XYZ file of C-alpha atoms in Angstrom:
604
model
C 63.007 90.696 110.249
C 64.530 90.399 106.906
C 62.281 89.342 104.058
C 63.395 85.932 102.582
C 62.326 82.643 101.910
C 64.021 81.709 105.170
C 63.015 84.727 107.082
C 65.270 83.855 109.969
C 68.097 81.669 111.067
C 67.263 78.023 111.347
C 66.746 77.691 115.039
C 65.326 75.431 117.729
C 66.510 72.143 119.180
C 68.906 69.891 117.457
C 66.829 67.941 115.034
C 63.751 69.992 116.027
C 64.300 73.508 114.489
C 61.487 76.005 115.682
C 61.328 77.508 112.386
C 61.793 74.455 110.355
C 58.683 74.992 108.177
C 60.079 78.139 106.897
C 63.397 76.441 105.624
C 62.049 73.244 104.378
C 62.958 73.419 100.647
C 66.395 72.046 99.717
C 66.447 74.116 96.509
C 67.180 77.857 96.507
C 64.094 79.999 95.854
C 63.999 81.270 92.347
C 64.606 85.096 91.789
C 61.497 86.996 90.435
C 61.920 87.360 86.810
C 63.262 90.726 85.710
C 62.966 92.265 89.154
C 64.663 95.388 90.068
C 66.901 94.725 92.899
C 68.257 98.188 93.366
C 66.269 98.941 96.239
C 67.185 95.740 98.114
C 69.372 95.869 101.214
C 72.438 93.629 101.301
C 70.738 91.022 103.329
C 67.823 90.820 101.041
C 69.909 90.691 98.020
C 72.017 87.960 99.414
C 68.801 86.001 100.330
C 67.389 86.383 96.737
C 70.684 85.771 95.052
C 71.013 89.291 93.536
C 74.766 89.008 92.896
C 75.209 92.310 91.263
C 73.434 94.074 93.992
C 75.518 92.206 96.672
C 78.787 93.219 94.693
C 77.544 96.847 94.413
C 77.015 97.200 98.103
C 80.199 95.540 99.067
C 82.277 97.820 96.628
C 80.601 100.556 98.310
C 82.130 99.799 101.593
C 79.833 97.095 103.290
C 81.737 95.001 105.684
C 81.111 91.366 104.510
C 81.453 90.256 108.214
C 78.890 92.648 109.904
C 76.021 90.617 111.301
C 72.419 91.747 111.436
C 70.412 92.095 114.581
C 69.973 88.388 114.705
C 73.861 87.996 114.754
C 73.565 86.341 111.362
C 76.157 87.047 108.683
C 75.801 87.456 104.956
C 77.481 84.050 104.584
C 74.893 82.473 106.621
C 72.098 83.615 104.502
C 74.112 82.842 101.344
C 74.806 79.323 102.634
C 71.098 78.594 103.673
C 69.727 79.632 100.368
C 72.482 77.833 98.555
C 73.796 81.060 96.620
C 76.907 79.585 95.200
C 78.296 82.603 93.475
C 77.672 84.915 96.461
C 79.423 82.497 98.665
C 82.456 82.540 96.408
C 82.410 86.239 96.247
C 81.891 86.831 100.039
C 84.682 84.286 100.726
C 86.919 86.127 98.248
C 86.357 89.399 100.005
C 87.291 87.973 103.605
C 84.056 86.661 104.910
C 84.690 84.425 108.026
C 83.689 80.983 107.054
C 83.244 79.923 110.727
C 81.425 82.873 111.943
C 78.742 82.185 114.585
C 75.119 83.353 114.354
C 71.539 82.837 114.919
C 69.785 81.491 117.912
C 71.640 78.068 117.726
C 75.030 79.744 117.422
C 75.680 77.944 114.216
C 78.116 78.470 111.475
C 77.183 78.892 107.780
C 78.235 75.254 107.287
C 75.650 74.035 109.933
C 73.119 76.050 107.919
C 74.117 74.574 104.688
C 74.263 70.875 106.151
C 70.945 71.239 107.655
C 69.401 72.229 104.431
C 71.221 69.521 102.488
C 72.881 72.122 100.232
C 76.000 70.111 99.005
C 77.030 72.854 96.798
C 77.206 75.306 99.525
C 78.900 72.666 101.734
C 81.640 71.963 99.215
C 82.399 75.743 98.663
C 82.660 76.363 102.589
C 84.726 73.313 103.206
C 87.067 74.178 100.443
C 87.245 77.679 101.923
C 88.485 76.413 105.184
C 85.260 75.882 107.251
C 85.656 73.703 110.106
C 83.069 70.856 109.948
C 83.952 69.542 113.503
C 82.392 72.819 115.257
C 79.333 72.219 117.179
C 76.227 74.527 117.479
C 74.525 75.588 120.873
C 72.953 72.118 121.244
C 76.256 70.314 120.593
C 75.419 69.234 117.102
C 78.235 68.946 114.431
C 77.432 69.441 110.659
C 77.541 65.715 110.014
C 74.764 65.195 112.672
C 72.633 67.584 111.180
C 73.056 66.177 107.772
C 72.412 62.620 109.126
C 69.173 63.514 110.978
C 67.696 65.123 107.976
C 68.689 62.320 105.676
C 71.113 64.409 103.403
C 73.138 61.456 102.252
C 75.426 63.336 99.671
C 76.288 65.838 102.408
C 77.161 62.949 105.040
C 79.346 61.245 102.481
C 81.290 64.531 101.471
C 81.888 65.456 105.169
C 83.157 61.992 106.108
C 85.330 61.777 102.813
C 86.627 65.261 104.117
C 87.943 63.677 107.324
C 84.932 64.079 109.715
C 84.729 60.917 111.897
C 81.577 58.596 110.992
C 81.282 57.694 114.711
C 81.930 61.126 116.215
C 79.354 61.800 118.882
C 77.576 65.113 119.530
C 77.196 66.633 123.061
C 74.611 63.964 124.067
C 76.708 61.081 122.692
C 74.499 60.771 119.538
C 76.351 59.403 116.603
C 75.270 60.247 112.971
C 74.238 56.747 112.816
C 71.843 57.035 115.677
C 70.425 60.228 114.376
C 69.827 58.513 110.891
C 68.311 55.342 112.598
C 66.052 57.664 114.756
C 64.960 60.171 112.238
C 65.289 58.794 108.530
C 63.136 55.986 107.274
C 65.047 55.664 103.953
C 67.782 53.102 103.478
C 70.420 56.017 103.446
C 72.285 57.488 105.070
C 72.163 54.681 107.552
C 73.625 52.141 104.905
C 76.068 54.781 103.709
C 77.320 55.407 107.259
C 77.814 51.546 107.790
C 79.729 51.476 104.497
C 81.937 54.400 105.642
C 82.951 52.617 108.689
C 80.320 53.684 111.367
C 79.992 51.190 114.081
C 76.483 50.348 115.613
C 77.912 49.544 118.919
C 78.333 53.035 120.537
C 75.799 54.065 123.159
C 74.529 57.744 123.709
C 75.271 59.126 127.174
C 71.841 60.197 128.029
C 69.979 56.785 127.652
C 72.729 54.323 126.800
C 70.807 53.537 123.484
C 72.603 52.059 120.445
C 71.664 53.022 116.897
C 69.526 49.867 116.910
C 67.714 50.969 120.146
C 66.877 54.306 118.472
C 65.630 52.550 115.258
C 63.352 50.225 117.226
C 61.925 52.953 119.324
C 61.107 54.962 116.028
C 59.760 51.617 114.474
C 62.012 52.350 111.635
C 61.662 49.155 109.685
C 64.344 49.984 107.168
C 66.973 51.074 109.593
C 66.331 47.990 111.809
C 66.753 45.531 108.805
C 69.872 47.505 107.666
C 71.525 47.544 111.141
C 70.740 43.870 111.927
C 71.426 42.344 108.446
C 73.903 44.659 106.948
C 75.596 46.180 109.768
C 75.528 42.941 112.022
C 74.461 45.063 114.988
C 74.612 43.375 118.480
C 71.133 42.731 119.550
C 72.309 41.998 123.219
C 73.673 45.292 124.396
C 71.563 46.788 127.274
C 70.761 50.500 127.551
C 70.658 52.193 131.010
C 67.093 50.730 131.715
C 68.442 47.228 131.043
C 66.477 46.847 127.824
C 68.328 44.986 124.850
C 67.263 45.355 121.183
C 66.626 41.557 121.302
C 64.186 42.020 124.152
C 62.495 44.943 122.451
C 62.241 43.117 119.332
C 60.873 40.057 121.061
C 58.125 41.909 122.765
C 56.967 43.290 119.246
C 57.447 40.226 117.217
C 54.800 39.913 114.718
C 54.500 43.631 114.284
C 54.343 44.836 110.528
C 57.560 47.084 111.072
C 59.646 44.057 111.915
C 60.630 42.431 108.667
C 60.595 38.652 108.042
C 64.335 38.455 107.919
C 64.884 40.417 111.214
C 62.091 38.207 112.710
C 64.108 35.092 111.708
C 67.236 36.417 113.340
C 65.289 37.123 116.442
C 63.932 33.694 116.664
C 67.275 32.270 116.194
C 68.794 34.253 119.028
C 65.750 33.807 121.235
C 66.044 29.912 121.005
C 66.340 28.149 124.255
C 69.903 26.747 125.012
C 67.964 23.971 126.947
C 65.988 22.773 123.955
C 68.314 20.536 122.125
C 65.969 20.133 119.025
C 65.428 23.884 118.692
C 69.236 24.508 119.134
C 69.957 22.010 116.363
C 67.568 23.413 113.974
C 68.820 26.908 114.386
C 72.486 25.708 114.058
C 73.931 27.277 110.857
C 75.976 24.367 110.068
C 73.354 21.860 110.589
C 70.980 23.859 108.275
C 73.711 24.112 105.667
C 74.118 20.381 105.576
C 70.341 20.059 105.332
C 70.177 22.421 102.316
C 72.890 20.413 100.663
C 71.446 16.798 101.371
C 67.870 17.390 101.007
C 67.761 17.551 97.015
C 69.927 14.403 96.906
C 67.567 12.490 99.267
C 64.517 14.020 97.606
C 65.523 12.871 94.192
C 66.366 9.309 95.391
C 63.145 8.958 97.552
C 61.107 9.987 94.426
C 62.835 7.477 92.242
C 62.170 4.774 94.908
C 58.432 5.598 95.282
C 58.044 5.571 91.420
C 59.554 2.087 91.251
C 57.248 0.599 94.042
C 55.064 -2.316 93.078
C 52.074 -0.531 94.001
C 48.704 1.106 92.497
C 49.508 4.397 90.813
C 47.136 6.273 92.990
C 49.091 5.000 95.982
C 52.317 6.189 94.451
C 50.786 9.661 93.699
C 49.493 9.852 97.447
C 52.981 8.947 98.858
C 54.685 11.468 96.369
C 52.309 14.271 97.642
C 53.054 13.378 101.368
C 56.916 13.349 100.704
C 56.826 16.796 98.847
C 54.475 18.238 101.543
C 56.934 17.108 104.169
C 59.864 18.453 102.432
C 57.966 21.928 101.885
C 57.350 22.077 105.642
C 60.912 21.191 106.590
C 62.655 23.526 103.961
C 60.489 26.357 105.258
C 61.311 25.514 108.828
C 64.957 25.263 108.324
C 65.924 27.553 105.543
C 66.406 31.204 105.750
C 66.757 33.612 102.683
C 70.508 33.005 102.494
C 70.063 29.339 102.326
C 67.146 29.595 99.937
C 69.555 31.398 97.612
C 71.820 28.556 97.472
C 69.158 25.830 97.290
C 68.708 25.854 93.392
C 72.456 25.303 93.102
C 72.142 22.148 95.414
C 69.235 20.995 93.329
C 71.480 21.271 90.247
C 74.225 19.380 91.718
C 72.025 16.544 93.185
C 70.389 16.037 89.673
C 73.609 15.886 87.847
C 75.083 13.503 90.357
C 72.155 11.049 89.853
C 72.587 11.465 86.089
C 76.087 10.242 86.328
C 75.207 7.377 88.762
C 72.443 6.180 86.498
C 74.539 6.331 83.343
C 77.336 4.180 85.046
C 75.040 1.590 86.878
C 72.095 1.424 84.286
C 72.996 2.752 80.788
C 76.695 2.108 80.385
C 76.219 -1.628 79.864
C 73.797 -0.971 76.924
C 75.945 1.636 74.952
C 79.231 1.481 73.422
C 82.316 2.567 75.278
C 82.768 5.406 72.832
C 79.314 6.596 73.997
C 80.452 6.652 77.504
C 83.560 8.449 76.796
C 81.619 10.924 74.907
C 79.283 11.454 77.780
C 82.205 11.863 80.217
C 83.927 14.424 77.904
C 80.820 16.543 77.383
C 80.619 16.429 81.201
C 84.085 17.682 81.739
C 83.292 20.659 79.580
C 80.027 21.194 81.523
C 82.061 21.117 84.898
C 84.666 23.509 83.540
C 82.141 26.169 82.485
C 79.989 25.549 85.608
C 82.879 26.068 88.035
C 83.885 29.221 86.002
C 80.397 30.566 86.240
C 79.994 29.510 89.894
C 83.315 30.420 91.323
C 84.921 33.127 89.053
C 84.767 36.849 89.713
C 81.832 38.080 87.531
C 83.323 41.522 87.263
C 82.960 42.929 90.864
C 83.868 46.576 90.975
C 86.356 47.025 93.908
C 88.241 49.960 95.316
C 90.502 50.802 98.321
C 89.112 53.010 100.968
C 91.224 55.914 99.804
C 89.868 55.430 96.225
C 86.419 55.453 97.506
C 86.994 58.689 99.541
C 88.508 60.132 96.574
C 85.432 59.267 94.262
C 83.126 60.828 96.868
C 85.013 64.123 96.810
C 85.469 64.135 93.016
C 81.881 63.645 92.419
C 80.787 66.193 95.104
C 83.154 68.765 93.768
C 82.515 68.113 90.008
C 80.064 70.342 87.915
C 81.198 73.692 89.452
C 81.106 72.743 93.169
C 79.033 69.689 94.094
C 76.500 68.995 91.481
C 78.114 65.823 90.200
C 77.320 63.763 93.152
C 74.506 61.838 91.818
C 72.923 58.443 93.114
C 72.832 57.262 89.370
C 76.613 57.541 89.182
C 77.442 56.449 92.776
C 76.727 53.347 94.719
C 76.165 54.155 98.453
C 76.470 50.512 99.325
C 79.827 49.949 97.582
C 81.162 53.416 97.710
C 82.306 53.205 94.035
C 81.512 55.125 90.961
C 79.121 53.045 88.848
C 80.445 52.396 85.289
C 78.110 52.190 82.385
C 76.039 48.910 82.329
C 76.972 47.956 85.841
C 74.368 47.319 88.568
C 74.437 46.490 92.360
C 73.177 43.103 93.103
C 71.206 42.920 96.163
C 71.814 39.218 96.613
C 75.603 39.392 96.562
C 75.529 42.994 97.780
C 78.209 44.126 95.247
C 78.477 46.096 92.002
C 79.027 44.115 88.912
C 80.368 45.443 85.688
C 78.127 44.787 82.613
C 75.748 42.888 84.948
C 73.453 40.496 83.145
C 71.529 38.849 85.995
C 72.096 36.923 89.205
C 71.619 33.220 88.425
C 70.428 30.973 91.452
C 71.644 27.821 89.547
C 75.168 28.859 89.891
C 74.749 30.980 92.896
C 76.488 33.831 91.368
C 76.062 37.118 89.406
C 76.532 36.893 85.675
C 78.618 39.837 84.433
C 81.673 41.022 82.309
C 84.121 38.354 83.410
C 81.946 35.241 83.590
C 79.417 35.766 80.828
C 81.065 33.700 78.140
C 81.451 31.032 80.701
C 77.769 31.056 81.685
C 76.700 30.735 77.881
C 79.214 27.854 77.509
C 77.741 26.258 80.612
C 74.155 26.532 79.218
C 75.392 24.908 75.880
C 77.289 22.130 77.662
C 74.365 21.360 79.801
C 72.035 21.216 76.619
C 74.507 18.741 75.139
C 74.775 16.636 78.371
C 71.042 16.392 78.847
C 70.548 15.397 75.184
C 73.235 12.576 75.573
C 71.340 11.481 78.854
C 67.971 11.205 76.895
C 69.784 9.433 73.874
C 71.501 7.029 76.288
C 68.283 6.198 78.145
C 66.543 5.487 74.742
C 69.196 3.256 73.760
C 68.794 1.202 77.010
C 65.114 0.961 76.783
C 65.412 -0.164 73.052
C 67.748 -2.863 74.005
C 65.993 -4.039 77.179
C 62.357 -3.143 77.021
C 61.370 -3.496 73.385
C 60.405 -0.896 70.848
C 57.240 0.475 72.353
C 57.841 3.583 74.238
C 54.588 3.012 76.271
C 56.116 -0.025 78.094
C 59.398 1.686 78.931
C 58.338 3.243 82.398
C 57.205 -0.085 83.601
C 60.319 -1.797 82.467
C 62.566 0.615 84.518
C 60.901 3.146 86.396
C 63.894 4.808 88.032
C 65.549 5.507 84.540
C 62.232 6.987 83.439
C 62.193 9.334 86.369
C 65.824 10.298 85.396
C 64.809 10.819 81.758
C 61.975 12.971 82.762
C 64.311 15.211 84.721
C 66.894 15.312 81.881
C 64.080 16.195 79.325
C 62.864 18.931 81.612
C 66.335 20.499 82.074
C 66.988 20.028 78.205
C 63.757 22.213 77.484
C 64.311 25.059 79.947
C 68.008 25.377 79.462
C 67.642 25.400 75.682
C 65.050 28.149 76.011
C 67.237 30.034 78.381
C 70.359 29.634 76.037
C 68.397 30.767 72.958
C 67.137 33.844 74.958
C 70.745 34.623 76.007
C 72.114 34.445 72.507
C 69.224 36.467 70.987
C 69.775 39.233 73.510
C 73.591 39.186 73.068
C 73.817 38.735 69.229
C 70.777 40.194 67.877
C 69.941 42.915 70.397
C 73.308 43.648 71.774
C 72.102 44.022 75.383
C 72.258 42.078 78.651
C 69.122 40.629 80.453
C 69.064 43.494 82.897
C 69.096 45.981 80.058
C 66.407 44.193 78.345
C 64.029 44.159 81.497
C 64.900 47.635 82.486
C 65.729 49.703 79.352
C 63.017 52.208 80.084
C 64.959 53.321 83.181
C 68.170 53.901 81.259
C 68.544 57.242 79.437
C 71.020 55.940 76.842
C 68.161 53.251 75.707
C 65.326 55.695 75.912
C 67.199 58.178 73.652
C 67.183 55.446 71.016
C 63.517 54.260 71.484
C 64.577 51.322 73.594
C 67.253 50.069 71.178
C 70.752 49.283 72.311
C 73.282 51.818 71.674
C 75.989 49.124 72.074
C 74.792 46.903 69.119
C 76.829 46.895 66.089
C 75.066 44.185 64.252
C 74.761 40.414 64.911
C 78.121 39.367 63.527
C 80.081 42.005 65.299
C 78.139 41.516 68.453
C 78.835 37.817 68.437
C 82.595 38.512 67.654
C 82.839 41.035 70.564
C 81.199 38.667 72.963
C 83.510 35.885 71.928
C 86.478 38.343 72.394
C 84.994 39.466 75.565
C 85.586 43.060 74.769
C 83.550 46.234 75.631
C 80.954 47.120 73.138
C 80.804 50.859 73.663
C 83.935 52.209 71.751
C 81.567 53.422 68.819
C 79.427 55.380 71.233
C 81.741 58.362 72.223
C 78.605 60.198 73.488
C 78.099 57.857 76.374
C 80.310 58.526 79.361
C 81.557 56.200 82.036
C 78.716 57.006 84.350
C 75.311 55.066 84.663
C 72.358 56.953 83.635
C 70.279 54.534 85.576
C 67.806 56.673 87.828
C 66.599 53.810 90.142
C 67.072 53.932 93.895
C 68.035 50.514 94.994
C 66.762 49.904 98.638
C 68.922 47.332 100.457
C 67.507 44.166 101.734
C 64.005 44.423 100.536
C 61.847 41.443 99.767
C 60.795 42.806 96.459
C 64.356 42.675 94.975
C 64.648 44.092 91.437
C 67.436 41.623 90.411
C 66.560 39.020 87.691
């Protein structure tokens, strides 16, 4: 047996190599310092990366395709130890890239893929290695990479033309292997983004990828397949068990997330139960989330206006909001909860307009009403731009995405450029500087500031100015509302503010909302302007600057700031603020891994 860090070929069952413990490291073992390699035979020299010794022996007449007593070639040993320079040399000397060797009858590419060596994989594929070949257990290279969680290798092989849904000898697809073996979000999410379908079933058991994820109690894979991949929960396997039935029998287990449990309950609702069917109807629940804020505002105003003792009013208000809390928790899922703040905003502003027209307009001048409507028009213009406009979503065609994967994988001398900090595995795009993937919208946004629930949209490069204009317009509109209410009270209820609520309780309720909005929106607008003008950074950068290398290199200060005046002018012109930093490239130095569909989201 040859001495090496991986002293024998990777062997054993597909996914369960007998000698896995000897080959667990993805990094090649470092060669001993100043070691004399002159006594090494060619196999040992290849394993240790002694390039000069390998070259010496080959030049002396060694056949690069001669296998050892385990039928393993030199290229196998170079691949499993990620010896890039030796791989290139052996290929140049005519080494067969698809040579079969070892107990599993694998190719060098199989060995590289199993170990997750992207550099070796790139070199072998570029040299003509066939990634579609199967080993003795029927596994292709992409299946091996998927079951060991080597996301970069999976991405590169698929970008190079390997089918993301290709089955192995047992009908297991890469997605099934990832769901069964890997607890991280990738490569499951990556395979779905690459076009893999969760519908295929293996030949041995009839299981889909979701079946395998449930059998493994793989919470991350279950969540990703159900919520991101829209996996069918009603496909039976050969025993007649559906993913839905399997999840129902384990409902309440810690490995079934709250969102998946909600989906299971929705599908489990009896079609004979009219009430339950209505409450799980998506259209019905959408109308509930839209109308409840309008009704809640109105009912609160009516309770405030009741001619009753204050303690009775307080009791009724507590009852009202307790009922609303129960109803909203029962009806709203996470998707509806994300748009609920937007509905609250729209309801509040609608009642502002109604109150102005019905109550205030008669006590102020026509010019004041026209001014109120004009500032409202500006508010709606900036609001619609913030709500419906493209915030700067980074898009690419499938061909461009595959080209990006290949370019990043093959950069830096053969594969070192594929870095999660520069590539989004959900969107399959290169991440520009200052961009970020929003887990609410599930998309990458250029110059990402934050996800704003009040406009139900991300704030980024293309709608940031509109958002700041929206905040300013909202401050003006709320100020005008408070002024108009004060004018009404002064004309109708006397000069004493203490008597105003009893004079018109509804207007008092409306003005309380206007004052509250005025306060928090003013604070938010001030913070936005301070970050943009004084610091030259986004909200995301301010909160996460310790995670960005280009901020850490400057002690947390923004490398994009050119002083308050120039920052303001650049923002108003909506131009990129990085021309003065040629040392910063277009890649993102963010090192955070972004798990998909987690409850502890990191967005602002």
